mmCIF file of C-alpha atoms in Angstrom:
data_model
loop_
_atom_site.group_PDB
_atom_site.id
_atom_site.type_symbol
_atom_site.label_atom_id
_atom_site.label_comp_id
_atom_site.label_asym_id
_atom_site.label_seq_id
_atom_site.Cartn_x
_atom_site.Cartn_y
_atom_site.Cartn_z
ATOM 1 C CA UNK A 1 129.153 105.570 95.950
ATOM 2 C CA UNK A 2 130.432 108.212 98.223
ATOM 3 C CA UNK A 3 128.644 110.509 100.517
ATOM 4 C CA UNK A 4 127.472 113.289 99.089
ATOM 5 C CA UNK A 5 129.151 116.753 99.744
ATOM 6 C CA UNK A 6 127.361 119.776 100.873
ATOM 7 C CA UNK A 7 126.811 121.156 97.416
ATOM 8 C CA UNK A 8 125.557 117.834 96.208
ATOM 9 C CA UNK A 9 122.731 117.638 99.680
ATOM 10 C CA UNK A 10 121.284 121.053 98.690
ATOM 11 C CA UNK A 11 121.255 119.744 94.770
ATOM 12 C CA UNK A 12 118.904 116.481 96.195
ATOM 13 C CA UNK A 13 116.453 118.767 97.985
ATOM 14 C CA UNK A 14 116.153 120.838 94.692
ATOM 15 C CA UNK A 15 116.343 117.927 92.857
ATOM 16 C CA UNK A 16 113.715 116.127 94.700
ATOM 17 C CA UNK A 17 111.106 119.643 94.274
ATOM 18 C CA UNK A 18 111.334 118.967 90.445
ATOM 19 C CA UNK A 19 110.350 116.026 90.314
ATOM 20 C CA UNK A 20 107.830 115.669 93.093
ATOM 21 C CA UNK A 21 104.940 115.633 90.533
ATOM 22 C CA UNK A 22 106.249 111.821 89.431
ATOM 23 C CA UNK A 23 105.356 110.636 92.508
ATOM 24 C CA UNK A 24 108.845 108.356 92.796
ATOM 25 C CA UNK A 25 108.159 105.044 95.250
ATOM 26 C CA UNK A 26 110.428 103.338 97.070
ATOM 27 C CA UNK A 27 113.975 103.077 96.618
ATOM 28 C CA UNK A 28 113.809 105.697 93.766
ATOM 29 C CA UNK A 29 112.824 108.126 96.414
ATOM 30 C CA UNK A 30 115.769 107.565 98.257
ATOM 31 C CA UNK A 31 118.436 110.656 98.579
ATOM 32 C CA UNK A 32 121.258 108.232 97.373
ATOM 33 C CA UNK A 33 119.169 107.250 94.167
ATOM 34 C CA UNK A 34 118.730 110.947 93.571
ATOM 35 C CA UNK A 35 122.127 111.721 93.915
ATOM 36 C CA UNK A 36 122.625 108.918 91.322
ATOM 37 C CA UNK A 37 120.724 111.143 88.642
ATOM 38 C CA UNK A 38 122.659 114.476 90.074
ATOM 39 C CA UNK A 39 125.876 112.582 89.447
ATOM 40 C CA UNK A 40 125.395 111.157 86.037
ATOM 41 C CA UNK A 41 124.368 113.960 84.729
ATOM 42 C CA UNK A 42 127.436 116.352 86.155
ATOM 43 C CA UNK A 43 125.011 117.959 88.738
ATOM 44 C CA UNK A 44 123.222 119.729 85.710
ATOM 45 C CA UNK A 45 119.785 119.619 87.112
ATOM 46 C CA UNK A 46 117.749 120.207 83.745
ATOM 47 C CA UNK A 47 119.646 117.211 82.295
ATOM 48 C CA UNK A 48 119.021 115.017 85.442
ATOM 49 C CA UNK A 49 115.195 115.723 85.261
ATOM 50 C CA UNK A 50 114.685 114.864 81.870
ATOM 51 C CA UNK A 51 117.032 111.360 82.320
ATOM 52 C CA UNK A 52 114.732 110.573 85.057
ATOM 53 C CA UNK A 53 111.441 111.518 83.641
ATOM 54 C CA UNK A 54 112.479 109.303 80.282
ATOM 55 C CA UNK A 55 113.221 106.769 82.586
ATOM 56 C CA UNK A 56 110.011 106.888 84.600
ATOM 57 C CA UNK A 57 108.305 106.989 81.285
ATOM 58 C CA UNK A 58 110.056 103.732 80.345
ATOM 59 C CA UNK A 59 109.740 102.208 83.413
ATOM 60 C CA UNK A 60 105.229 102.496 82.910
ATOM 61 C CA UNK A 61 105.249 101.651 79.253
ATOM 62 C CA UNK A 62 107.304 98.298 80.111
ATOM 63 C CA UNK A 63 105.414 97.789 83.616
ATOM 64 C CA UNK A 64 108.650 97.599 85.087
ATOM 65 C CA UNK A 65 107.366 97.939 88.665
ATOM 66 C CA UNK A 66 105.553 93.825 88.307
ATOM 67 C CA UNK A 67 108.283 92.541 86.043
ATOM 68 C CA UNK A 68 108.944 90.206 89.195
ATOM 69 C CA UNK A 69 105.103 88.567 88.810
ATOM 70 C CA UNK A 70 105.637 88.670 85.008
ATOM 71 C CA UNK A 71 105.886 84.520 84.192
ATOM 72 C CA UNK A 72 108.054 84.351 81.231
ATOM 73 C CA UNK A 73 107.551 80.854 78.447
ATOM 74 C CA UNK A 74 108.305 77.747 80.074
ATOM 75 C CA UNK A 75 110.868 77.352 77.172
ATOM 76 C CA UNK A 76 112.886 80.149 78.241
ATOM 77 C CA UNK A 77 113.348 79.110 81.780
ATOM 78 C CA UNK A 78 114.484 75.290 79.668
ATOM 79 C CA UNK A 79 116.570 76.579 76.867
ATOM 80 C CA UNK A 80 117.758 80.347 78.006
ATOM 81 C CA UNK A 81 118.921 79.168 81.438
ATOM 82 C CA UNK A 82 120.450 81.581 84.532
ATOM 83 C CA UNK A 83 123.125 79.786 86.743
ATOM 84 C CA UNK A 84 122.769 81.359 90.446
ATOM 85 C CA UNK A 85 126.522 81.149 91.417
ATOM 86 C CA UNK A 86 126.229 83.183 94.879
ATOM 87 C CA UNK A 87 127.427 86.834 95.791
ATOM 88 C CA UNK A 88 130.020 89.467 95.767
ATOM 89 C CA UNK A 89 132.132 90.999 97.676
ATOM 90 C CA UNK A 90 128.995 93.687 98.138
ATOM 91 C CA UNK A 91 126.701 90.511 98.513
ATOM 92 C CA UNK A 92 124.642 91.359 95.650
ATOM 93 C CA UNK A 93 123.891 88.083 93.737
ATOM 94 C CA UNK A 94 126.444 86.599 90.983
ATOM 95 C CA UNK A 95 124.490 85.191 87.853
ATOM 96 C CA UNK A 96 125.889 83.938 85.155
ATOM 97 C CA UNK A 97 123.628 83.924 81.665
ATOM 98 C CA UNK A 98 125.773 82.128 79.058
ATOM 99 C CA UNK A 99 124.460 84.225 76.074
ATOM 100 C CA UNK A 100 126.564 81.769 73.591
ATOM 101 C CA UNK A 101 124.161 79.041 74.337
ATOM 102 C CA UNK A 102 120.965 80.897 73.622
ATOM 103 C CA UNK A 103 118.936 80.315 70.408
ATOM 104 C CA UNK A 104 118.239 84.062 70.086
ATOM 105 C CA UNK A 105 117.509 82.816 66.240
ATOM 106 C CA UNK A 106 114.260 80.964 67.424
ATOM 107 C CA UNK A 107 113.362 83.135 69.158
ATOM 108 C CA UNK A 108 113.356 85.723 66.342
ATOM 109 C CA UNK A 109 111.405 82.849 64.182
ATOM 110 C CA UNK A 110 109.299 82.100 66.735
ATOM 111 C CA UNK A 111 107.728 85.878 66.781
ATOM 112 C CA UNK A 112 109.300 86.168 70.776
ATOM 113 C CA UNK A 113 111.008 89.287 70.659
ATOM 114 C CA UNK A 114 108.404 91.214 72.912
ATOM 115 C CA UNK A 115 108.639 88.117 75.218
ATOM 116 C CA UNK A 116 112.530 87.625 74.965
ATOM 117 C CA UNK A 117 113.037 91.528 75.848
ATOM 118 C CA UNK A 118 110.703 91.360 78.648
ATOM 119 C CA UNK A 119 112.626 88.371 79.723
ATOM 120 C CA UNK A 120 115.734 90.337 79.649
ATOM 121 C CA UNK A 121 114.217 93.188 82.037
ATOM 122 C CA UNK A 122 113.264 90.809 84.145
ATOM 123 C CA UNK A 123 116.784 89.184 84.650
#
């Protein structure tokens, strides 16, 4: 992502008074994750604030923030494998999920669906 411009650093600081009631942690606090709303929303500000409240809102109802502690089924880690296969060019990690081997099917029979979603955030 590019630097931001001068237009786009006084459009964080505004940005970042608008939303200072969510109480953002972390990375999401960040000026370059702000500028990430800014930018996907065409630097409209009213449209960035309510993408990032919805997501904030999504984020709590799913408990996004422990995913990482979340343990999912045994069976999943057996029979809807991840294959680590290193990093990119931005070393981020490289994983590969082959999808076509999945039994999404028992899943769905099983009654997993809240699990197998959950799963999915968590990957």
């Amino acid at each position: 992502m590019s630097s931001p411009d001068s237009k786009e650093i006084e459009l964080i600081s505004q940005f970042r008074q608008r939303v200072a009631d969510i109480n953002l942690k972390g990375r999401l606090a960040e000026d370059h994750d702000l500028l990430r709303w800014i930018r996907a929303r065409n630097h409209d500000l009213d449209q960035a604030e309510k993408m990032i409240r919805e997501s904030i809102k999504w984020r709590e109802a799913n408990d996004i923030d422990n995913i990482l502690t979340w343990n999912p089924p045994e069976r999943f880690l057996k029979e809807l494998p991840l294959e680590f296969m290193g990093y990119d060019n931005e070393n981020s990690p490289v994983l590969v999920a082959p999808y076509g081997k999945w039994d999404l099917k028992k899943c769905a029979d099983l009654g997993e669906k809240e699990e197998f979603v959950k799963y999915c955030d968590q990957l």
